[in-house]
Coordinates of C-alpha atoms and ligand atoms in Angstrom, one line a residue:
M1 CA 2.0 2.2 -24.0
S2 CA -1.7 2.5 -23.0
T3 CA -3.5 -0.3 -22.1
L4 CA -6.8 0.6 -23.7
L5 CA -8.3 -3.0 -22.3
Q6 CA -11.9 -3.6 -21.3
P7 CA -12.3 -4.0 -17.8
A8 CA -12.7 -7.9 -17.2
F9 CA -15.8 -9.1 -15.0
T10 CA -14.7 -10.3 -11.8
H11 CA -17.5 -12.9 -10.9
R12 CA -16.2 -15.1 -8.2
G13 CA -18.1 -18.1 -9.9
D14 CA -15.5 -17.7 -13.2
L15 CA -12.4 -17.2 -11.4
I16 CA -12.9 -20.5 -9.2
S17 CA -13.7 -22.3 -12.5
R18 CA -10.7 -21.0 -14.2
L19 CA -8.7 -22.0 -11.1
A20 CA -10.4 -25.4 -10.8
G21 CA -9.3 -26.0 -14.6
D22 CA -6.3 -26.8 -16.4
G23 CA -4.1 -25.7 -13.2
H24 CA -0.7 -25.2 -15.1
Y25 CA 1.0 -21.8 -15.1
D26 CA 4.3 -20.4 -15.7
I27 CA 4.3 -18.5 -12.5
A28 CA 2.4 -18.7 -9.1
I29 CA 2.3 -16.3 -6.6
V30 CA 1.4 -16.1 -3.1
G31 CA 0.0 -12.6 -1.8
G32 CA -1.8 -10.0 -3.2
G33 CA 0.0 -6.7 -1.9
A34 CA 2.0 -4.3 -3.9
T35 CA 5.0 -6.8 -4.1
G36 CA 3.0 -9.9 -5.4
L37 CA 0.6 -7.7 -7.9
G38 CA 3.6 -6.0 -9.2
V39 CA 5.2 -9.3 -9.7
A40 CA 1.6 -10.6 -11.6
L41 CA 1.7 -7.6 -13.8
D42 CA 4.8 -7.7 -15.0
A43 CA 4.9 -11.6 -16.0
A44 CA 1.6 -11.1 -17.3
A45 CA 3.0 -8.3 -19.6
R46 CA 5.8 -10.3 -20.8
G47 CA 3.2 -13.3 -21.8
F48 CA 3.7 -15.7 -19.2
R49 CA 0.7 -17.5 -17.6
V50 CA -0.1 -16.2 -14.4
V51 CA -1.9 -17.0 -11.3
L52 CA -1.8 -15.0 -8.1
V53 CA -3.7 -16.0 -4.7
E54 CA -4.3 -13.7 -1.8
S55 CA -5.9 -15.1 1.4
H56 CA -7.6 -12.1 2.4
D57 CA -8.5 -9.2 0.1
F58 CA -6.0 -7.4 -2.5
A59 CA -4.2 -4.9 -0.2
K60 CA -5.8 -6.1 3.1
G61 CA -2.1 -6.3 4.4
T62 CA 0.4 -3.4 4.7
S63 CA -0.3 -2.5 1.3
S64 CA -3.5 -0.3 1.9
R65 CA -1.8 1.0 5.4
S66 CA 0.9 3.2 4.0
T67 CA 1.5 6.9 4.8
K68 CA 0.5 7.0 0.8
L69 CA 3.8 8.5 -0.1
V70 CA 5.5 8.0 -3.6
H71 CA 8.7 8.9 -2.5
G72 CA 12.6 8.7 -2.5
G73 CA 12.5 8.5 1.0
V74 CA 14.2 11.8 2.7
R75 CA 15.0 9.8 5.4
Y76 CA 17.2 7.4 3.5
L77 CA 19.1 10.2 2.1
A78 CA 19.9 11.6 5.4
Q79 CA 20.9 8.0 6.3
G80 CA 23.3 8.1 2.9
N81 CA 21.6 5.5 1.1
I82 CA 22.0 7.1 -2.4
S83 CA 21.4 4.2 -4.6
L84 CA 18.2 3.4 -2.9
V85 CA 17.1 6.9 -3.0
R86 CA 17.7 7.3 -6.7
E87 CA 15.7 4.1 -7.4
A88 CA 12.9 5.2 -5.9
L89 CA 12.7 8.5 -7.4
R90 CA 13.0 7.1 -10.8
E91 CA 10.3 4.8 -9.9
R92 CA 8.3 7.7 -8.4
S93 CA 7.9 9.2 -11.8
T94 CA 7.2 5.8 -13.4
L95 CA 4.2 5.5 -11.0
L96 CA 3.0 9.5 -11.7
D97 CA 3.0 8.7 -15.3
N98 CA 1.5 5.3 -15.2
A99 CA -1.4 5.7 -12.8
P100 CA -2.1 9.8 -13.0
H101 CA -5.6 8.9 -11.5
L102 CA -4.1 7.2 -8.4
A103 CA -0.7 8.9 -7.9
Q104 CA 0.0 12.5 -8.3
A105 CA 2.8 15.0 -7.1
L106 CA 2.5 17.0 -4.0
A107 CA 4.3 19.7 -2.2
F108 CA 5.8 19.2 1.0
V109 CA 6.7 22.1 3.4
V110 CA 9.2 21.7 6.5
P111 CA 8.7 24.5 8.6
S112 CA 11.6 25.5 10.7
Y113 CA 11.6 27.1 14.1
Q114 CA 15.3 27.2 14.4
W115 CA 17.4 29.6 12.4
W116 CA 19.7 26.6 11.3
E117 CA 17.0 24.4 10.3
A118 CA 16.2 25.8 6.8
P119 CA 19.9 25.9 5.6
F120 CA 20.5 22.8 6.8
Y121 CA 17.5 20.7 5.5
G122 CA 17.5 22.8 2.4
I123 CA 20.8 21.6 1.5
G124 CA 19.8 18.2 1.8
L125 CA 16.3 18.7 -0.3
K126 CA 18.2 20.6 -3.1
M127 CA 20.4 17.3 -3.1
Y128 CA 17.1 15.2 -3.0
D129 CA 16.1 17.1 -6.0
A130 CA 19.3 16.7 -7.7
L131 CA 19.6 13.2 -7.3
A132 CA 16.0 13.0 -8.7
G133 CA 17.4 14.7 -12.1
R134 CA 15.1 14.5 -15.1
A135 CA 12.4 12.6 -12.9
S136 CA 12.4 16.0 -10.7
L137 CA 8.6 17.0 -10.2
G138 CA 9.6 20.8 -9.1
A139 CA 12.6 22.6 -7.4
T140 CA 13.3 22.9 -3.7
E141 CA 12.5 26.3 -2.8
F142 CA 13.9 28.4 0.6
L143 CA 10.4 30.0 1.8
S144 CA 10.1 33.4 4.0
R145 CA 7.8 32.6 7.2
D146 CA 4.8 34.2 5.2
E147 CA 5.4 32.1 2.5
T148 CA 5.3 29.0 4.8
L149 CA 2.2 30.3 6.6
G150 CA 0.5 30.7 3.0
L151 CA 1.1 27.0 2.4
L152 CA 0.5 25.5 5.6
P153 CA -2.2 28.2 6.9
M154 CA -2.7 26.3 10.4
A155 CA 1.0 25.7 11.0
Q156 CA 2.1 27.0 14.4
P157 CA 3.2 30.7 13.9
R158 CA 4.6 31.0 17.2
G159 CA 8.7 30.8 16.6
L160 CA 8.3 29.9 13.2
K161 CA 11.4 31.7 11.0
A162 CA 11.1 30.1 7.5
G163 CA 10.6 26.9 5.4
I164 CA 11.4 24.6 2.6
K165 CA 9.0 23.1 0.0
Y166 CA 10.2 20.0 -1.8
W167 CA 8.2 17.7 -4.3
D168 CA 7.1 14.1 -3.8
G169 CA 4.2 12.1 -4.6
Q170 CA 1.1 10.8 -2.6
F171 CA -1.0 8.1 -4.1
N172 CA -4.3 6.2 -2.9
D173 CA -2.7 2.6 -2.3
A174 CA -5.3 -0.1 -2.1
R175 CA -6.8 1.3 -5.2
L176 CA -3.2 1.1 -6.7
A177 CA -3.1 -2.5 -6.0
L178 CA -6.5 -2.9 -7.4
A179 CA -5.4 -1.2 -10.7
L180 CA -2.5 -3.4 -10.7
A181 CA -4.8 -6.7 -10.2
R182 CA -7.1 -5.7 -13.1
T183 CA -4.3 -4.6 -15.3
A184 CA -2.7 -8.0 -14.9
A185 CA -6.4 -9.8 -15.2
A186 CA -6.7 -7.9 -18.6
R187 CA -3.4 -9.5 -19.7
G188 CA -4.5 -13.0 -19.3
A189 CA -3.8 -13.3 -15.6
L190 CA -5.9 -15.3 -13.1
L191 CA -6.0 -13.3 -9.6
L192 CA -7.8 -14.7 -6.5
N193 CA -9.0 -13.0 -3.6
Y194 CA -9.8 -14.9 -0.6
C195 CA -7.7 -17.8 -1.5
R196 CA -4.8 -19.2 0.7
A197 CA -1.8 -20.9 -0.2
A198 CA -1.7 -23.6 2.1
D199 CA 0.9 -26.1 1.3
L200 CA 3.2 -26.7 -1.5
F201 CA 4.1 -29.7 -3.3
Y202 CA 7.5 -31.1 -5.1
D203 CA 8.8 -32.9 -8.0
A204 CA 12.0 -34.6 -7.3
G205 CA 13.0 -32.2 -4.3
K206 CA 11.6 -29.1 -6.5
V207 CA 9.1 -27.1 -6.0
A208 CA 6.2 -28.3 -8.5
G209 CA 3.4 -25.6 -7.4
L210 CA 1.1 -25.3 -4.6
V211 CA -1.9 -26.3 -2.8
C212 CA -4.5 -23.7 -2.2
E213 CA -7.7 -23.3 -0.6
D214 CA -11.1 -21.3 -1.6
V215 CA -11.3 -19.4 2.2
L216 CA -15.2 -19.0 1.3
T217 CA -15.9 -22.7 0.7
G218 CA -13.1 -24.5 2.2
Q219 CA -12.3 -26.1 -1.6
P220 CA -8.6 -26.9 -2.1
Y221 CA -7.3 -26.8 -5.7
R222 CA -3.8 -27.7 -6.9
I223 CA -1.9 -25.1 -9.0
H224 CA 0.9 -26.5 -10.8
S225 CA 4.0 -24.2 -11.6
P226 CA 7.7 -24.5 -11.5
C227 CA 8.2 -21.1 -10.3
V228 CA 6.5 -20.1 -7.2
V229 CA 7.2 -16.8 -5.4
N230 CA 6.2 -16.0 -2.0
A231 CA 5.2 -12.3 -1.8
A232 CA 3.2 -12.7 1.4
G233 CA 4.6 -9.7 3.2
V234 CA 5.1 -9.9 6.8
W235 CA 3.6 -13.6 6.6
V236 CA 6.4 -14.7 4.4
D237 CA 8.2 -17.1 6.8
E238 CA 5.2 -19.3 7.2
L239 CA 5.6 -20.7 3.4
R240 CA 9.3 -20.6 3.6
Q241 CA 9.2 -22.7 7.2
K242 CA 6.8 -25.2 5.5
D243 CA 9.2 -25.2 2.5
G244 CA 12.2 -25.6 4.9
A245 CA 10.9 -28.4 6.7
A246 CA 9.3 -30.6 3.9
N247 CA 13.3 -30.2 2.2
S248 CA 15.5 -30.1 5.3
G249 CA 17.2 -33.0 4.0
A250 CA 20.2 -34.2 6.3
S251 CA 19.6 -30.8 7.9
T252 CA 17.7 -30.3 10.9
R253 CA 18.3 -26.6 11.3
P254 CA 14.8 -25.0 10.9
V255 CA 14.6 -22.2 8.6
Q256 CA 15.0 -18.7 10.6
P257 CA 12.6 -16.0 10.2
M258 CA 13.6 -13.3 8.2
V259 CA 11.1 -10.5 8.6
A260 CA 11.3 -8.4 11.7
P261 CA 8.3 -6.5 11.8
S262 CA 7.9 -2.9 12.6
Q263 CA 4.5 -1.2 13.5
G264 CA 3.3 2.1 12.1
V265 CA 0.4 4.1 13.5
H266 CA -1.6 6.5 11.5
L267 CA -4.4 8.9 12.8
V268 CA -6.6 10.8 10.5
V269 CA -8.2 14.1 11.4
D270 CA -10.2 16.9 9.5
R271 CA -8.2 18.6 7.0
E272 CA -8.8 21.8 8.6
F273 CA -6.2 21.1 11.3
L274 CA -3.3 21.8 8.6
G275 CA -5.5 23.9 5.8
G276 CA -4.1 24.6 2.2
D277 CA -2.9 21.6 -0.2
A278 CA 0.7 21.1 1.0
A279 CA 1.7 18.7 3.4
L280 CA 3.9 19.0 6.2
M281 CA 7.0 17.4 7.0
V282 CA 9.2 17.1 10.5
P283 CA 12.3 15.6 9.6
K284 CA 13.5 15.4 13.3
T285 CA 10.9 14.8 16.1
A286 CA 12.0 15.2 19.6
D287 CA 13.1 11.8 19.7
G288 CA 14.6 11.5 16.2
R289 CA 11.9 10.0 14.0
V290 CA 9.9 11.8 11.1
L291 CA 6.3 12.9 11.2
F292 CA 4.2 13.6 8.2
A293 CA 1.0 15.4 8.0
V294 CA -0.7 14.7 4.7
P295 CA -3.8 16.0 3.3
W296 CA -5.5 12.8 1.6
L297 CA -9.2 12.4 0.2
G298 CA -10.3 15.2 2.1
K299 CA -8.8 14.4 5.6
L300 CA -5.4 14.7 7.2
I301 CA -3.2 11.7 7.9
L302 CA -0.9 12.3 10.7
G303 CA 2.0 9.5 11.2
T304 CA 3.6 7.6 11.4
T305 CA 5.5 5.4 14.2
D306 CA 8.2 2.9 14.0
T307 CA 7.5 -0.2 16.8
P308 CA 9.4 -3.4 16.7
R309 CA 6.1 -6.0 17.0
H310 CA 6.7 -9.6 17.8
D311 CA 3.3 -10.8 16.3
L312 CA 1.9 -10.7 12.9
A313 CA -1.4 -9.4 13.8
R314 CA -3.9 -9.1 11.0
E315 CA -5.2 -6.3 12.4
P316 CA -2.5 -4.7 14.9
L317 CA -3.9 -2.4 17.3
P318 CA -2.1 0.7 18.3
F319 CA -0.1 1.2 21.3
K320 CA -0.9 4.0 23.6
Q321 CA 2.7 5.5 23.3
E322 CA 2.4 5.7 19.6
V323 CA -1.0 7.5 19.9
D324 CA 0.2 9.9 22.5
F325 CA 3.3 10.6 20.4
I326 CA 1.5 11.4 17.4
L327 CA -0.8 13.7 19.0
S328 CA 2.0 15.4 20.9
E329 CA 4.2 16.0 18.0
S330 CA 1.6 17.5 15.8
A331 CA 0.5 19.7 18.7
R332 CA 4.2 21.4 18.5
Y333 CA 3.7 22.0 14.9
L334 CA -0.2 22.7 14.5
Q335 CA -2.0 26.1 15.9
Q336 CA -4.9 24.0 16.9
A337 CA -3.7 20.8 18.3
P338 CA -5.8 17.7 17.4
V339 CA -6.9 15.8 20.3
R340 CA -8.2 12.3 21.0
A341 CA -11.9 13.2 20.3
D342 CA -10.6 14.5 16.9
V343 CA -9.5 11.4 15.5
K344 CA -11.8 9.8 12.6
S345 CA -10.2 6.7 12.2
V346 CA -6.5 5.2 13.4
W347 CA -4.9 2.3 11.5
V348 CA -2.1 0.0 12.0
G349 CA 0.2 -1.3 9.1
L350 CA 3.1 -3.6 9.7
R351 CA 6.8 -3.2 7.8
P352 CA 8.2 -6.2 6.6
L353 CA 11.8 -5.4 7.4
V354 CA 14.1 -7.8 6.7
K355 CA 16.8 -8.8 9.3
A356 CA 20.1 -10.3 9.3
Q357 CA 19.9 -13.9 10.7
G358 CA 20.4 -13.8 14.3
D359 CA 19.0 -10.3 14.8
D360 CA 16.1 -10.6 17.2
G361 CA 14.4 -7.5 15.5
D362 CA 14.4 -4.7 17.8
G363 CA 15.7 -1.3 16.8
T364 CA 13.6 -1.6 13.4
K365 CA 14.7 2.4 12.2
D366 CA 18.4 0.5 11.4
L367 CA 16.8 -2.6 9.9
S368 CA 17.0 -3.0 5.8
R369 CA 14.3 -1.0 3.8
E370 CA 15.3 -2.4 0.6
H371 CA 14.1 -5.7 -0.7
T372 CA 15.5 -9.0 -0.2
I373 CA 15.1 -12.0 -2.6
V374 CA 16.1 -15.5 -1.4
V375 CA 15.5 -18.6 -3.0
S376 CA 15.2 -21.8 -1.1
R377 CA 17.4 -25.1 -2.0
S378 CA 13.5 -26.6 -3.6
G379 CA 13.5 -23.1 -5.6
L380 CA 10.9 -21.0 -3.6
I381 CA 11.9 -17.4 -4.7
T382 CA 10.7 -15.5 -1.5
V383 CA 10.7 -11.5 -1.8
T384 CA 9.9 -9.1 1.1
G385 CA 10.8 -5.9 2.1
G386 CA 11.3 -2.5 0.0
K387 CA 8.2 -0.3 -0.5
W388 CA 5.3 0.8 -2.2
T389 CA 6.9 3.4 -4.4
T390 CA 9.5 0.8 -5.7
Y391 CA 7.0 -2.0 -6.1
R392 CA 7.9 -2.3 -9.8
A393 CA 11.4 -2.1 -9.8
M394 CA 11.0 -5.2 -7.2
A395 CA 9.1 -7.1 -9.5
E396 CA 11.7 -6.8 -12.4
D397 CA 14.5 -8.0 -10.0
V398 CA 12.1 -10.8 -8.7
L399 CA 11.4 -12.0 -12.5
G400 CA 15.1 -11.7 -13.3
V401 CA 15.9 -14.3 -10.5
C402 CA 13.3 -16.7 -11.6
Q403 CA 15.0 -16.6 -15.1
E404 CA 18.4 -16.7 -13.7
R405 CA 17.6 -19.8 -12.1
S406 CA 15.7 -21.2 -15.1
L407 CA 12.4 -21.3 -13.3
L408 CA 10.9 -19.2 -15.9
I409 CA 12.1 -18.8 -19.7
A410 CA 14.0 -15.5 -20.3
K411 CA 12.0 -13.0 -21.8
K412 CA 12.8 -9.3 -22.0
G413 CA 12.3 -7.0 -19.0
G414 CA 11.3 -3.1 -19.2
A415 CA 7.6 -4.5 -19.8
T416 CA 5.8 -2.3 -17.2
A417 CA 8.0 0.5 -17.5
H418 CA 5.1 2.7 -20.0
L419 CA 2.7 0.2 -19.2
K420 CA -0.5 2.7 -18.5
L421 CA -2.8 0.9 -15.2
I422 CA -6.2 0.6 -15.8
G423 CA -8.2 4.0 -15.6
A424 CA -4.9 6.2 -16.5
G425 CA -6.2 6.7 -20.0
A426 CA -8.1 9.6 -19.4
P427 CA -6.5 13.0 -21.2
G428 CA -6.4 16.1 -18.8
M429 CA -6.5 13.9 -15.4
A430 CA -7.2 16.1 -12.5
V431 CA -4.4 17.4 -11.0
R432 CA -4.0 17.0 -7.3
A433 CA -7.1 15.3 -6.9
I434 CA -5.8 12.7 -4.4
C435 CA -6.1 15.4 -1.8
Q436 CA -9.6 16.4 -2.6
A437 CA -12.7 14.5 -1.1
P438 CA -13.2 10.8 -2.6
G439 CA -15.3 10.6 -5.3
L440 CA -15.1 9.7 -9.2
H441 CA -11.5 11.0 -9.8
S442 CA -10.2 7.9 -8.4
Y443 CA -11.7 6.2 -11.3
G444 CA -9.9 7.8 -14.1
D445 CA -11.2 6.8 -17.2
E446 CA -13.7 4.3 -16.1
Q447 CA -16.0 6.9 -14.9
A448 CA -18.5 6.7 -17.5
L449 CA -18.8 2.7 -16.9
V450 CA -19.2 3.8 -13.2
M451 CA -21.9 6.5 -14.3
S452 CA -23.5 3.7 -16.3
L453 CA -24.4 1.4 -13.7
P454 CA -27.3 1.2 -11.7
G455 CA -27.6 3.7 -9.0
A456 CA -25.4 6.2 -10.2
D457 CA -27.6 8.9 -8.5
R458 CA -28.1 7.2 -5.7
V459 CA -25.5 9.0 -3.0
L460 CA -24.8 6.8 -0.1
T461 CA -22.3 9.7 1.3
D462 CA -20.5 11.9 -0.7
G463 CA -18.1 10.4 -3.0
L464 CA -19.7 7.1 -2.7
T465 CA -22.9 5.9 -5.1
E466 CA -24.9 2.5 -5.4
A467 CA -23.0 2.5 -8.5
M468 CA -19.7 2.4 -7.3
V469 CA -20.7 -0.3 -5.0
R470 CA -22.1 -2.3 -7.7
F471 CA -18.7 -1.8 -9.9
A472 CA -16.8 -2.8 -7.1
A473 CA -18.4 -6.2 -6.9
R474 CA -18.3 -6.7 -10.9
Y475 CA -15.2 -5.4 -11.7
E476 CA -13.1 -4.9 -8.3
Y477 CA -13.5 -8.5 -6.9
A478 CA -15.3 -7.1 -4.0
I479 CA -17.0 -9.8 -2.0
C480 CA -17.8 -8.1 1.5
V481 CA -18.5 -4.8 2.7
E482 CA -14.9 -4.4 4.1
D483 CA -13.5 -4.8 0.8
V484 CA -15.7 -2.0 -0.5
L485 CA -15.4 0.4 2.7
A486 CA -12.0 -0.2 3.3
R487 CA -10.4 -0.6 0.3
R488 CA -12.3 0.4 -3.0
S489 CA -13.8 3.4 -1.0
R490 CA -11.7 4.5 1.5
L491 CA -14.0 5.6 4.1
L492 CA -13.2 3.1 6.9
F493 CA -9.7 4.7 6.9
L494 CA -11.1 8.4 6.3
D495 CA -14.2 8.2 9.0
A496 CA -15.0 5.0 10.7
R497 CA -17.8 6.1 12.4
L498 CA -19.5 7.3 8.9
A499 CA -18.5 3.8 7.2
S500 CA -20.1 2.0 9.9
S501 CA -23.4 3.9 9.3
L502 CA -23.2 2.8 5.6
A503 CA -22.4 -0.7 6.2
A504 CA -26.0 -2.3 6.2
Q505 CA -26.9 -0.1 3.0
V506 CA -23.5 -1.4 1.2
G507 CA -24.3 -4.7 2.2
E508 CA -27.8 -5.3 0.7
I509 CA -26.0 -3.9 -2.9
L510 CA -23.2 -6.5 -2.5
L511 CA -26.1 -9.3 -1.8
Q512 CA -27.9 -8.5 -5.0
E513 CA -24.7 -8.4 -7.0
T514 CA -23.1 -11.4 -5.6
G515 CA -25.2 -13.4 -3.5
L516 CA -22.5 -14.2 -1.0
D517 CA -22.7 -12.9 2.8
P518 CA -21.3 -9.4 2.6
Q519 CA -20.2 -9.9 6.3
V520 CA -21.7 -6.7 7.8
G521 CA -21.2 -7.6 11.3
V522 CA -17.9 -8.5 10.9
F523 CA -17.2 -4.7 9.5
L524 CA -19.0 -3.2 12.1
E525 CA -16.6 -4.6 14.7
L526 CA -13.5 -3.9 12.7
A527 CA -14.5 -0.4 12.3
Q528 CA -15.2 -0.2 16.1
Q529 CA -11.4 -1.4 16.3
Y530 CA -10.5 1.9 14.0
L531 CA -12.1 4.5 16.4
R532 CA -11.1 3.0 19.3
L533 CA -7.9 4.8 21.0
P534 CA -6.2 2.9 23.6
A535 CA -6.4 4.4 27.2
Ligands
FAD1 C1 3.5 2.6 8.4 C2 3.6 2.3 7.2 C3 3.9 3.3 6.3 C4 4.5 3.1 4.9 N1 4.6 4.3 3.9 C5 5.1 4.0 3.1 C6 4.9 4.8 2.2 O1 4.1 6.1 2.1 N2 5.3 4.8 0.7 C7 5.8 3.8 0.4 O2 6.6 3.6 -0.9 N3 5.9 2.8 1.3 C8 5.5 2.8 2.7 N4 5.4 1.8 3.1 C9 5.8 -0.1 2.8 C10 4.9 -0.5 1.9 O3 3.6 0.0 2.3 C11 5.2 -2.0 2.1 O4 6.5 -2.1 1.6 C12 4.3 -2.9 1.0 O5 3.0 -2.2 1.0 C13 4.7 -4.0 1.3 O6 4.0 -5.0 0.5 P1 3.7 -6.3 0.2 O7 2.9 -7.0 -0.9 O8 5.2 -7.1 0.5 O9 2.7 -7.1 1.9 P2 1.7 -6.7 2.0 O10 1.0 -5.8 1.7 O11 1.2 -7.2 3.3 O12 1.1 -8.0 1.0 C14 1.0 -9.4 1.4 C15 0.1 -10.3 1.3 O13 0.0 -11.6 1.1 C16 -1.0 -12.2 1.9 N5 -0.9 -13.5 2.6 C17 -0.3 -13.7 3.4 N6 -0.1 -15.1 3.5 C18 -0.6 -15.8 2.6 C19 -1.1 -17.2 2.0 N7 -0.5 -18.1 2.7 N8 -1.7 -17.2 0.8 C20 -1.9 -16.6 0.3 N9 -2.0 -14.9 0.6 C21 -1.0 -14.8 1.9 C22 -1.5 -11.3 2.9 O14 -2.8 -11.2 3.2 C23 -0.9 -9.8 2.1 O15 -2.2 -9.2 1.8 C24 4.9 1.6 4.6 C25 4.7 0.5 5.3 C26 4.0 1.1 6.7 C27 4.1 -0.3 7.7

């Protein structure tokens, strides 16, 4: 099934007018990350009236800060979590089919420096491949030393014995989030960024809708919906606790938080530190973690970490030991070790891991990475956990629960299994473009539309034109410079200094398009944070 839908304009005034209109929906979703957007798309594809509100920008939370892997999770296989791996492998293949411009196969190489590593990891990876079945992206292969260096030209040759190649996927997370939003909008859903869910309201003790606030003006709006889905990522407990306080009845027990955030840091360096088109995977670092070096949009992502955190910062800072860990481990596997001065951008994401009640959330590697859905006494549905790769399956589960609880009428599932996302229609989509420097390839079959806008020939930097900024404002909900440079183009994540240098020009174009303050100063400050490593 193809979308073949005309992209909708995302003019702020029009979106707000719709929000201020009738205000009755079948389902209202809080949070515009992978989880909420997945639910919005599935519900819209089933024909429900859908509204989604996002307090910041789509994917501003965890969903723009992933390692960019569409994967079954080799690590979960090692933990024996077969069903999680199998589901993720199936979803991997669905995602690669439905968004080929944003998610593609990538070869991963595990270099082995001990004689036992290649057979040991090779057997596990063969099993990974077997579990994928028809969804396999290519056979796992044992490599000689020379073959390993052929794929990873800058890997440390000293002591290298052999290697294993296996296949997984990689993607452009924030642009995938936008594609989900825009595909849902093309099917009638109303989605708003910069619109915060402030409170819920009730009818006879049951959720009847939510009050949201246009963050740009402070104006509140009431959304009537018997079905409210809280998909606020690591921030889900805020609404759960408000809901609990409003409906505690005779019970005085406060609602316990369900999320134990765990922080993951990524460092971005020049692609030449690894060379080639394959990613490097270290299954077990000196302290037992997994480390990736992934070529992405012309750079190399190194990461990640898994550090418990007790706050829920919007822009969490990396800890010194996390940066040191990534650099020192990378140094063991690369010929030329990247040093602090080589880092072009550092970014941090919070995993919404779900903890058992009474667990204080330390030791996050052992917490559940599967998603959890809970239904409160008042009927508020909360979903969190899981991973980007499985967002579609999570959405089906959420709608299943909504229907079981009679919050939604029953409509057949599977609506998104073959639903191509906006931009996916171009035949012969460039293979493996996501490794390559940013450019028109991210727009899939919308390239001609981008090229038709004013400023298509005005290059702001490689891979970013004036027309792309206009496209972001007209069709992709962009309001401020950060929306463009962090999540429509990914420059903030790739090279924060370069992104800073473009802020004023991008701001001018946005102002012409939207008439709204593009927040150049706020962006410049943020970009400093993405450049600064803790001393
Ligand atoms: C370091 C790291 C690496 C990862 N790597 C991978 C990977 O390679 N592959 C993979 O598959 N998965 C990966 N994951 C997991 C994946 O990124 C997350 O599971 C997923 O992004 C979570 O999406 P979400 O929508 O639940 O949360 P979020 O993306 O955080 O979205 C929640 C949204 O809710 C909004 N919100 C909060 N409160 C309100 C409110 N009151 N009103 C309105 N909106 C609100 C927030 O602004 C936010 O945008 C990784 C995670 C981390 C942390």
